[in-house]
């Protein structure tokens, strides 16, 4: 059985020097699924209303860019808020360590006592952690607030969401761009393919097999798309 990475001393040093790898997988999956769902809903509603191909393309592209930017902006703001909250709590810990170091040492002591350390071993561990201010603060951030020092970039999170939204959301529009027949059926197939592709690719970062991950994402995505289509169909019927 092969290992995922080398444990040679030099390789370990290089890997740790680069720091932890920050993942933007959830931004990609979230943006991709939402892009495919919302564009499919717009296209399905437009097809149901017997709108012309140019109108469908205009509505689809407008949704693609406007909603994609909106999602990216919201993700940027949300991620930036998390970053700001981390900085705020870090300042709190820095102040507490400066004004009440013994109280903060007691917090470290109780944290690691709950993990099973006792007696001289516990006191040695507390002394080691609190001997380095940076280590002390990072330990408190992780153990007290569940926050890692490896913070996600708001810009990268927003960009990942926008790119995934546009790429996956453009697939339902492909039949109308090329003037293919049976556009509604082809659009549905391409949307389902987008979901399956997203699920299959994300299986690389999970223990689930690519086929089942793709199928699961397809079912979830098409369920969301179906709800959007049904709501649009019912509203169209109520409004005549």
C-alpha atoms as an extended CHARMM CRD file, in Angstrom:
* protein
*
       240  EXT
         1         1  UNK       CA              0.0000000000        0.0000000000        0.0000000000  PROA      1               0.0000000000
         2         2  UNK       CA              1.5690000000        3.3070000000       -1.1210000000  PROA      2               0.0000000000
         3         3  UNK       CA              1.7520000000        6.4060000000        1.0470000000  PROA      3               0.0000000000
         4         4  UNK       CA              0.3040000000        9.7540000000       -0.0160000000  PROA      4               0.0000000000
         5         5  UNK       CA              3.6010000000       11.5790000000        0.5910000000  PROA      5               0.0000000000
         6         6  UNK       CA              7.2150000000       10.9360000000        1.5020000000  PROA      6               0.0000000000
         7         7  UNK       CA              8.4550000000       10.8670000000        5.0960000000  PROA      7               0.0000000000
         8         8  UNK       CA             12.1030000000       11.4480000000        4.2700000000  PROA      8               0.0000000000
         9         9  UNK       CA             13.4770000000       14.2110000000        6.5400000000  PROA      9               0.0000000000
        10        10  UNK       CA             14.1990000000       16.6260000000        3.6730000000  PROA      10              0.0000000000
        11        11  UNK       CA             10.7720000000       16.0550000000        2.1090000000  PROA      11              0.0000000000
        12        12  UNK       CA              9.0620000000       16.6100000000        5.4590000000  PROA      12              0.0000000000
        13        13  UNK       CA             11.0120000000       19.8490000000        5.9620000000  PROA      13              0.0000000000
        14        14  UNK       CA             10.0310000000       21.1280000000        2.5140000000  PROA      14              0.0000000000
        15        15  UNK       CA              6.3810000000       20.2280000000        3.0110000000  PROA      15              0.0000000000
        16        16  UNK       CA              6.1420000000       21.8610000000        6.4380000000  PROA      16              0.0000000000
        17        17  UNK       CA              7.9840000000       24.9460000000        5.2510000000  PROA      17              0.0000000000
        18        18  UNK       CA              5.2870000000       25.5700000000        2.6550000000  PROA      18              0.0000000000
        19        19  UNK       CA              2.6680000000       25.5590000000        5.4140000000  PROA      19              0.0000000000
        20        20  UNK       CA             -0.7770000000       23.9470000000        5.3380000000  PROA      20              0.0000000000
        21        21  UNK       CA             -2.5990000000       23.7730000000        2.0210000000  PROA      21              0.0000000000
        22        22  UNK       CA             -5.7070000000       25.9400000000        2.1870000000  PROA      22              0.0000000000
        23        23  UNK       CA             -8.6380000000       24.3690000000        0.3590000000  PROA      23              0.0000000000
        24        24  UNK       CA            -11.1700000000       26.2690000000       -1.7190000000  PROA      24              0.0000000000
        25        25  UNK       CA            -13.0130000000       23.0940000000       -2.6710000000  PROA      25              0.0000000000
        26        26  UNK       CA            -16.2760000000       24.0830000000       -1.0010000000  PROA      26              0.0000000000
        27        27  UNK       CA            -16.2920000000       27.4140000000       -2.8770000000  PROA      27              0.0000000000
        28        28  UNK       CA            -15.8260000000       25.5680000000       -6.1590000000  PROA      28              0.0000000000
        29        29  UNK       CA            -18.5540000000       22.9890000000       -5.4380000000  PROA      29              0.0000000000
        30        30  UNK       CA            -20.9640000000       25.6130000000       -4.1040000000  PROA      30              0.0000000000
        31        31  UNK       CA            -20.4480000000       27.9370000000       -7.0660000000  PROA      31              0.0000000000
        32        32  UNK       CA            -20.6340000000       25.1490000000       -9.6420000000  PROA      32              0.0000000000
        33        33  UNK       CA            -23.8550000000       23.6280000000       -8.3540000000  PROA      33              0.0000000000
        34        34  UNK       CA            -25.5740000000       26.9790000000       -7.8800000000  PROA      34              0.0000000000
        35        35  UNK       CA            -24.4860000000       28.1700000000      -11.3060000000  PROA      35              0.0000000000
        36        36  UNK       CA            -25.9160000000       25.1010000000      -13.0270000000  PROA      36              0.0000000000
        37        37  UNK       CA            -29.1430000000       25.1990000000      -10.9940000000  PROA      37              0.0000000000
        38        38  UNK       CA            -29.9700000000       28.8830000000      -11.4670000000  PROA      38              0.0000000000
        39        39  UNK       CA            -29.1360000000       28.9640000000      -15.1740000000  PROA      39              0.0000000000
        40        40  UNK       CA            -31.1150000000       25.7720000000      -15.7590000000  PROA      40              0.0000000000
        41        41  UNK       CA            -34.1100000000       27.3130000000      -13.9780000000  PROA      41              0.0000000000
        42        42  UNK       CA            -33.9240000000       30.4310000000      -16.1450000000  PROA      42              0.0000000000
        43        43  UNK       CA            -33.5700000000       28.3960000000      -19.3410000000  PROA      43              0.0000000000
        44        44  UNK       CA            -36.3460000000       25.9640000000      -18.3970000000  PROA      44              0.0000000000
        45        45  UNK       CA            -38.7160000000       28.8130000000      -17.6110000000  PROA      45              0.0000000000
        46        46  UNK       CA            -37.8480000000       30.5980000000      -20.8420000000  PROA      46              0.0000000000
        47        47  UNK       CA            -38.3320000000       27.4220000000      -22.9070000000  PROA      47              0.0000000000
        48        48  UNK       CA            -41.6640000000       26.8050000000      -21.1760000000  PROA      48              0.0000000000
        49        49  UNK       CA            -42.7490000000       30.3050000000      -22.1040000000  PROA      49              0.0000000000
        50        50  UNK       CA            -41.7770000000       29.6510000000      -25.7560000000  PROA      50              0.0000000000
        51        51  UNK       CA            -39.3170000000       32.5390000000      -25.8210000000  PROA      51              0.0000000000
        52        52  UNK       CA            -36.9890000000       32.9290000000      -28.7740000000  PROA      52              0.0000000000
        53        53  UNK       CA            -33.3800000000       31.7180000000      -28.6820000000  PROA      53              0.0000000000
        54        54  UNK       CA            -31.8860000000       35.2640000000      -28.5250000000  PROA      54              0.0000000000
        55        55  UNK       CA            -34.1040000000       36.1200000000      -25.5410000000  PROA      55              0.0000000000
        56        56  UNK       CA            -33.1540000000       32.8780000000      -23.7740000000  PROA      56              0.0000000000
        57        57  UNK       CA            -29.4670000000       33.6300000000      -24.3210000000  PROA      57              0.0000000000
        58        58  UNK       CA            -29.8610000000       37.1900000000      -23.0400000000  PROA      58              0.0000000000
        59        59  UNK       CA            -31.7050000000       36.0290000000      -19.9130000000  PROA      59              0.0000000000
        60        60  UNK       CA            -29.2600000000       33.1870000000      -19.3380000000  PROA      60              0.0000000000
        61        61  UNK       CA            -26.1290000000       35.2980000000      -19.7720000000  PROA      61              0.0000000000
        62        62  UNK       CA            -27.5470000000       38.0890000000      -17.6170000000  PROA      62              0.0000000000
        63        63  UNK       CA            -28.2660000000       35.5970000000      -14.8520000000  PROA      63              0.0000000000
        64        64  UNK       CA            -24.8850000000       33.9340000000      -15.3140000000  PROA      64              0.0000000000
        65        65  UNK       CA            -22.8740000000       37.1150000000      -14.8530000000  PROA      65              0.0000000000
        66        66  UNK       CA            -25.0770000000       38.9770000000      -12.3730000000  PROA      66              0.0000000000
        67        67  UNK       CA            -25.8220000000       36.0380000000      -10.0810000000  PROA      67              0.0000000000
        68        68  UNK       CA            -22.2610000000       34.7590000000      -10.3680000000  PROA      68              0.0000000000
        69        69  UNK       CA            -20.8700000000       38.1260000000       -9.3170000000  PROA      69              0.0000000000
        70        70  UNK       CA            -23.4460000000       38.3630000000       -6.5330000000  PROA      70              0.0000000000
        71        71  UNK       CA            -22.4230000000       34.9680000000       -5.1670000000  PROA      71              0.0000000000
        72        72  UNK       CA            -18.7470000000       35.8450000000       -5.4320000000  PROA      72              0.0000000000
        73        73  UNK       CA            -19.3080000000       39.1520000000       -3.6240000000  PROA      73              0.0000000000
        74        74  UNK       CA            -21.2880000000       37.4250000000       -0.8830000000  PROA      74              0.0000000000
        75        75  UNK       CA            -18.5860000000       34.7730000000       -0.4890000000  PROA      75              0.0000000000
        76        76  UNK       CA            -15.9220000000       37.4950000000       -0.3430000000  PROA      76              0.0000000000
        77        77  UNK       CA            -17.8210000000       39.3350000000        2.3850000000  PROA      77              0.0000000000
        78        78  UNK       CA            -18.4860000000       36.1510000000        4.3420000000  PROA      78              0.0000000000
        79        79  UNK       CA            -14.8780000000       34.9820000000        4.1640000000  PROA      79              0.0000000000
        80        80  UNK       CA            -13.6380000000       38.4910000000        5.0060000000  PROA      80              0.0000000000
        81        81  UNK       CA            -15.9200000000       38.4900000000        8.0570000000  PROA      81              0.0000000000
        82        82  UNK       CA            -14.3730000000       35.2100000000        9.2280000000  PROA      82              0.0000000000
        83        83  UNK       CA            -10.9030000000       36.7100000000        8.7100000000  PROA      83              0.0000000000
        84        84  UNK       CA            -11.8410000000       39.8360000000       10.6670000000  PROA      84              0.0000000000
        85        85  UNK       CA            -13.3290000000       37.7360000000       13.4680000000  PROA      85              0.0000000000
        86        86  UNK       CA            -10.0910000000       35.7400000000       13.7010000000  PROA      86              0.0000000000
        87        87  UNK       CA             -8.0890000000       38.9360000000       14.0480000000  PROA      87              0.0000000000
        88        88  UNK       CA            -10.4820000000       40.2560000000       16.7030000000  PROA      88              0.0000000000
        89        89  UNK       CA            -10.2570000000       37.1050000000       18.8060000000  PROA      89              0.0000000000
        90        90  UNK       CA             -6.4780000000       37.0110000000       18.3660000000  PROA      90              0.0000000000
        91        91  UNK       CA             -6.2640000000       40.5510000000       19.7830000000  PROA      91              0.0000000000
        92        92  UNK       CA             -8.4160000000       39.4110000000       22.7010000000  PROA      92              0.0000000000
        93        93  UNK       CA             -6.0250000000       36.5510000000       23.4610000000  PROA      93              0.0000000000
        94        94  UNK       CA             -2.9820000000       38.7970000000       23.1240000000  PROA      94              0.0000000000
        95        95  UNK       CA             -4.5150000000       41.2410000000       25.6060000000  PROA      95              0.0000000000
        96        96  UNK       CA             -5.4260000000       38.4810000000       28.0700000000  PROA      96              0.0000000000
        97        97  UNK       CA             -1.9420000000       36.9770000000       27.9090000000  PROA      97              0.0000000000
        98        98  UNK       CA             -0.4620000000       40.3890000000       28.6010000000  PROA      98              0.0000000000
        99        99  UNK       CA             -2.8280000000       41.3350000000       31.4490000000  PROA      99              0.0000000000
       100       100  UNK       CA             -3.5240000000       37.9470000000       33.0360000000  PROA      100             0.0000000000
       101       101  UNK       CA             -0.8640000000       35.4280000000       31.9570000000  PROA      101             0.0000000000
       102       102  UNK       CA             -1.5670000000       33.0880000000       34.8640000000  PROA      102             0.0000000000
       103       103  UNK       CA             -5.2400000000       32.8980000000       33.9390000000  PROA      103             0.0000000000
       104       104  UNK       CA             -4.2950000000       32.0350000000       30.3680000000  PROA      104             0.0000000000
       105       105  UNK       CA             -1.8300000000       29.3810000000       31.6050000000  PROA      105             0.0000000000
       106       106  UNK       CA             -4.6630000000       27.8770000000       33.6340000000  PROA      106             0.0000000000
       107       107  UNK       CA             -6.7820000000       27.7100000000       30.4690000000  PROA      107             0.0000000000
       108       108  UNK       CA             -3.9780000000       25.8150000000       28.6980000000  PROA      108             0.0000000000
       109       109  UNK       CA             -3.6620000000       23.5690000000       31.7480000000  PROA      109             0.0000000000
       110       110  UNK       CA             -7.3600000000       22.6990000000       31.7780000000  PROA      110             0.0000000000
       111       111  UNK       CA             -7.4790000000       22.2020000000       27.9960000000  PROA      111             0.0000000000
       112       112  UNK       CA             -4.7310000000       19.5790000000       28.0800000000  PROA      112             0.0000000000
       113       113  UNK       CA             -5.9340000000       18.0720000000       31.3250000000  PROA      113             0.0000000000
       114       114  UNK       CA             -9.1830000000       17.2990000000       29.4850000000  PROA      114             0.0000000000
       115       115  UNK       CA             -7.0780000000       15.5890000000       26.8250000000  PROA      115             0.0000000000
       116       116  UNK       CA             -5.6540000000       13.1860000000       29.4070000000  PROA      116             0.0000000000
       117       117  UNK       CA             -2.4150000000       14.8780000000       30.5170000000  PROA      117             0.0000000000
       118       118  UNK       CA             -1.7840000000       15.0320000000       34.2740000000  PROA      118             0.0000000000
       119       119  UNK       CA              0.8470000000       15.7910000000       36.8720000000  PROA      119             0.0000000000
       120       120  UNK       CA              4.3960000000       16.5890000000       35.8380000000  PROA      120             0.0000000000
       121       121  UNK       CA              3.6840000000       15.7260000000       32.1990000000  PROA      121             0.0000000000
       122       122  UNK       CA              0.8850000000       18.3050000000       32.1080000000  PROA      122             0.0000000000
       123       123  UNK       CA              2.9860000000       21.0150000000       33.7470000000  PROA      123             0.0000000000
       124       124  UNK       CA              5.8560000000       20.3770000000       31.3150000000  PROA      124             0.0000000000
       125       125  UNK       CA              3.4570000000       20.6560000000       28.3730000000  PROA      125             0.0000000000
       126       126  UNK       CA              1.9590000000       23.8920000000       29.7340000000  PROA      126             0.0000000000
       127       127  UNK       CA              5.4430000000       25.3150000000       30.2080000000  PROA      127             0.0000000000
       128       128  UNK       CA              6.5040000000       24.4450000000       26.6740000000  PROA      128             0.0000000000
       129       129  UNK       CA              3.3850000000       25.9080000000       25.0380000000  PROA      129             0.0000000000
       130       130  UNK       CA              3.4130000000       29.1310000000       27.0560000000  PROA      130             0.0000000000
       131       131  UNK       CA              7.1550000000       29.6740000000       26.5620000000  PROA      131             0.0000000000
       132       132  UNK       CA              6.5350000000       30.8670000000       22.9840000000  PROA      132             0.0000000000
       133       133  UNK       CA              3.9910000000       33.6650000000       22.6160000000  PROA      133             0.0000000000
       134       134  UNK       CA              3.0450000000       32.7540000000       19.0350000000  PROA      134             0.0000000000
       135       135  UNK       CA              2.5510000000       29.0920000000       19.8980000000  PROA      135             0.0000000000
       136       136  UNK       CA              0.5710000000       30.0850000000       22.9810000000  PROA      136             0.0000000000
       137       137  UNK       CA             -1.8000000000       32.3270000000       21.0150000000  PROA      137             0.0000000000
       138       138  UNK       CA             -2.2540000000       29.8500000000       18.1560000000  PROA      138             0.0000000000
       139       139  UNK       CA             -2.9960000000       27.0790000000       20.6520000000  PROA      139             0.0000000000
       140       140  UNK       CA             -5.6610000000       29.2000000000       22.3430000000  PROA      140             0.0000000000
       141       141  UNK       CA             -7.2020000000       30.1550000000       18.9980000000  PROA      141             0.0000000000
       142       142  UNK       CA             -7.4140000000       26.5070000000       17.9850000000  PROA      142             0.0000000000
       143       143  UNK       CA             -8.4740000000       24.9810000000       21.2720000000  PROA      143             0.0000000000
       144       144  UNK       CA            -10.7540000000       27.7140000000       22.6400000000  PROA      144             0.0000000000
       145       145  UNK       CA            -12.3530000000       28.9800000000       19.4330000000  PROA      145             0.0000000000
       146       146  UNK       CA            -11.6950000000       26.1640000000       16.9510000000  PROA      146             0.0000000000
       147       147  UNK       CA             -9.9200000000       28.5490000000       14.5750000000  PROA      147             0.0000000000
       148       148  UNK       CA             -6.8020000000       27.7030000000       12.5830000000  PROA      148             0.0000000000
       149       149  UNK       CA             -3.9600000000       30.1020000000       11.8530000000  PROA      149             0.0000000000
       150       150  UNK       CA             -4.2580000000       29.0970000000        8.1820000000  PROA      150             0.0000000000
       151       151  UNK       CA             -6.8800000000       31.5980000000        7.0150000000  PROA      151             0.0000000000
       152       152  UNK       CA             -8.6370000000       31.4770000000        3.6470000000  PROA      152             0.0000000000
       153       153  UNK       CA             -8.1560000000       34.3890000000        1.2250000000  PROA      153             0.0000000000
       154       154  UNK       CA            -11.4550000000       36.2510000000        0.6210000000  PROA      154             0.0000000000
       155       155  UNK       CA            -10.3510000000       37.1150000000       -2.9180000000  PROA      155             0.0000000000
       156       156  UNK       CA             -9.4280000000       33.5240000000       -3.8330000000  PROA      156             0.0000000000
       157       157  UNK       CA            -12.6750000000       32.2180000000       -2.3100000000  PROA      157             0.0000000000
       158       158  UNK       CA            -14.7140000000       34.7400000000       -4.3110000000  PROA      158             0.0000000000
       159       159  UNK       CA            -12.8000000000       34.0980000000       -7.5350000000  PROA      159             0.0000000000
       160       160  UNK       CA            -13.1810000000       30.3200000000       -7.1810000000  PROA      160             0.0000000000
       161       161  UNK       CA            -16.9280000000       30.6900000000       -6.6650000000  PROA      161             0.0000000000
       162       162  UNK       CA            -17.3210000000       33.0130000000       -9.6520000000  PROA      162             0.0000000000
       163       163  UNK       CA            -15.2820000000       30.8570000000      -12.0450000000  PROA      163             0.0000000000
       164       164  UNK       CA            -17.1050000000       27.6620000000      -11.0130000000  PROA      164             0.0000000000
       165       165  UNK       CA            -20.4660000000       29.4330000000      -11.3100000000  PROA      165             0.0000000000
       166       166  UNK       CA            -19.7540000000       30.7210000000      -14.8180000000  PROA      166             0.0000000000
       167       167  UNK       CA            -18.1790000000       27.4980000000      -16.1300000000  PROA      167             0.0000000000
       168       168  UNK       CA            -20.9000000000       25.1460000000      -14.8430000000  PROA      168             0.0000000000
       169       169  UNK       CA            -23.7040000000       27.6450000000      -15.3350000000  PROA      169             0.0000000000
       170       170  UNK       CA            -22.8230000000       28.1220000000      -18.9970000000  PROA      170             0.0000000000
       171       171  UNK       CA            -23.5100000000       24.4740000000      -19.8660000000  PROA      171             0.0000000000
       172       172  UNK       CA            -27.3440000000       24.7980000000      -19.9710000000  PROA      172             0.0000000000
       173       173  UNK       CA            -26.8800000000       27.5720000000      -22.5440000000  PROA      173             0.0000000000
       174       174  UNK       CA            -24.7080000000       25.5410000000      -24.9310000000  PROA      174             0.0000000000
       175       175  UNK       CA            -27.6120000000       24.1740000000      -27.0780000000  PROA      175             0.0000000000
       176       176  UNK       CA            -28.9160000000       27.6800000000      -27.6920000000  PROA      176             0.0000000000
       177       177  UNK       CA            -25.4970000000       29.0210000000      -28.6200000000  PROA      177             0.0000000000
       178       178  UNK       CA            -25.1170000000       26.3730000000      -31.3410000000  PROA      178             0.0000000000
       179       179  UNK       CA            -28.7840000000       26.2150000000      -32.3080000000  PROA      179             0.0000000000
       180       180  UNK       CA            -29.1220000000       22.5020000000      -31.5140000000  PROA      180             0.0000000000
       181       181  UNK       CA            -32.5310000000       20.8020000000      -31.7890000000  PROA      181             0.0000000000
       182       182  UNK       CA            -34.4960000000       19.5640000000      -28.7630000000  PROA      182             0.0000000000
       183       183  UNK       CA            -32.7940000000       22.2160000000      -26.6820000000  PROA      183             0.0000000000
       184       184  UNK       CA            -34.7430000000       21.5340000000      -23.4890000000  PROA      184             0.0000000000
       185       185  UNK       CA            -33.7170000000       17.8730000000      -23.4380000000  PROA      185             0.0000000000
       186       186  UNK       CA            -30.0980000000       18.6380000000      -24.2770000000  PROA      186             0.0000000000
       187       187  UNK       CA            -30.0340000000       21.3860000000      -21.6360000000  PROA      187             0.0000000000
       188       188  UNK       CA            -31.2740000000       18.9550000000      -19.0100000000  PROA      188             0.0000000000
       189       189  UNK       CA            -28.6490000000       16.4040000000      -20.0200000000  PROA      189             0.0000000000
       190       190  UNK       CA            -25.8270000000       18.9680000000      -19.9440000000  PROA      190             0.0000000000
       191       191  UNK       CA            -26.9600000000       20.2620000000      -16.5450000000  PROA      191             0.0000000000
       192       192  UNK       CA            -26.9960000000       16.7330000000      -15.1390000000  PROA      192             0.0000000000
       193       193  UNK       CA            -23.5560000000       16.1980000000      -16.6780000000  PROA      193             0.0000000000
       194       194  UNK       CA            -22.2900000000       19.3100000000      -14.8950000000  PROA      194             0.0000000000
       195       195  UNK       CA            -23.5140000000       17.9450000000      -11.5700000000  PROA      195             0.0000000000
       196       196  UNK       CA            -21.9870000000       14.5430000000      -12.2250000000  PROA      196             0.0000000000
       197       197  UNK       CA            -18.6940000000       16.1460000000      -13.2130000000  PROA      197             0.0000000000
       198       198  UNK       CA            -18.5970000000       18.2360000000      -10.0420000000  PROA      198             0.0000000000
       199       199  UNK       CA            -19.2960000000       15.1990000000       -7.8770000000  PROA      199             0.0000000000
       200       200  UNK       CA            -16.7970000000       13.0040000000       -9.6880000000  PROA      200             0.0000000000
       201       201  UNK       CA            -14.0140000000       15.5580000000       -9.3830000000  PROA      201             0.0000000000
       202       202  UNK       CA            -14.6430000000       16.2990000000       -5.7090000000  PROA      202             0.0000000000
       203       203  UNK       CA            -14.3050000000       12.5740000000       -4.9210000000  PROA      203             0.0000000000
       204       204  UNK       CA            -10.5610000000       13.1580000000       -5.2490000000  PROA      204             0.0000000000
       205       205  UNK       CA            -10.7320000000       14.8820000000       -1.8550000000  PROA      205             0.0000000000
       206       206  UNK       CA            -13.0210000000       12.3420000000       -0.1980000000  PROA      206             0.0000000000
       207       207  UNK       CA            -13.1650000000        8.6280000000        0.5390000000  PROA      207             0.0000000000
       208       208  UNK       CA            -16.1950000000        8.1760000000       -1.7380000000  PROA      208             0.0000000000
       209       209  UNK       CA            -15.7490000000        6.5240000000       -5.1350000000  PROA      209             0.0000000000
       210       210  UNK       CA            -15.9770000000        8.8760000000       -8.0970000000  PROA      210             0.0000000000
       211       211  UNK       CA            -19.1070000000        7.2780000000       -9.5610000000  PROA      211             0.0000000000
       212       212  UNK       CA            -21.1210000000        7.3940000000       -6.3330000000  PROA      212             0.0000000000
       213       213  UNK       CA            -19.9130000000       10.8900000000       -5.5420000000  PROA      213             0.0000000000
       214       214  UNK       CA            -20.9440000000       11.9950000000       -9.0250000000  PROA      214             0.0000000000
       215       215  UNK       CA            -24.3220000000       10.2630000000       -8.7280000000  PROA      215             0.0000000000
       216       216  UNK       CA            -24.9820000000       11.7780000000       -5.3060000000  PROA      216             0.0000000000
       217       217  UNK       CA            -24.2170000000       15.2920000000       -6.5300000000  PROA      217             0.0000000000
       218       218  UNK       CA            -26.3470000000       14.7280000000       -9.6360000000  PROA      218             0.0000000000
       219       219  UNK       CA            -29.3520000000       13.6640000000       -7.5450000000  PROA      219             0.0000000000
       220       220  UNK       CA            -28.9650000000       16.6520000000       -5.2080000000  PROA      220             0.0000000000
       221       221  UNK       CA            -28.4020000000       19.1040000000       -8.0490000000  PROA      221             0.0000000000
       222       222  UNK       CA            -31.2400000000       17.8220000000      -10.2270000000  PROA      222             0.0000000000
       223       223  UNK       CA            -33.5840000000       17.8510000000       -7.2210000000  PROA      223             0.0000000000
       224       224  UNK       CA            -32.7570000000       21.5280000000       -6.7120000000  PROA      224             0.0000000000
       225       225  UNK       CA            -33.1530000000       22.1860000000      -10.4400000000  PROA      225             0.0000000000
       226       226  UNK       CA            -36.4980000000       20.3630000000      -10.4760000000  PROA      226             0.0000000000
       227       227  UNK       CA            -37.7830000000       22.4540000000       -7.5710000000  PROA      227             0.0000000000
       228       228  UNK       CA            -36.7410000000       25.6380000000       -9.3690000000  PROA      228             0.0000000000
       229       229  UNK       CA            -38.4440000000       24.4430000000      -12.5630000000  PROA      229             0.0000000000
       230       230  UNK       CA            -41.6720000000       23.4140000000      -10.7590000000  PROA      230             0.0000000000
       231       231  UNK       CA            -41.9130000000       26.7560000000       -8.9560000000  PROA      231             0.0000000000
       232       232  UNK       CA            -41.4140000000       28.5860000000      -12.2500000000  PROA      232             0.0000000000
       233       233  UNK       CA            -44.0030000000       26.3980000000      -13.9780000000  PROA      233             0.0000000000
       234       234  UNK       CA            -46.6010000000       26.9470000000      -11.2450000000  PROA      234             0.0000000000
       235       235  UNK       CA            -46.0140000000       30.6970000000      -11.1700000000  PROA      235             0.0000000000
       236       236  UNK       CA            -46.3280000000       30.8290000000      -14.9320000000  PROA      236             0.0000000000
       237       237  UNK       CA            -49.6680000000       28.9990000000      -14.6860000000  PROA      237             0.0000000000
       238       238  UNK       CA            -50.9720000000       31.3340000000      -11.9660000000  PROA      238             0.0000000000
       239       239  UNK       CA            -49.9830000000       34.3990000000      -13.9580000000  PROA      239             0.0000000000
       240       240  UNK       CA            -51.4520000000       33.0160000000      -17.1520000000  PROA      240             0.0000000000
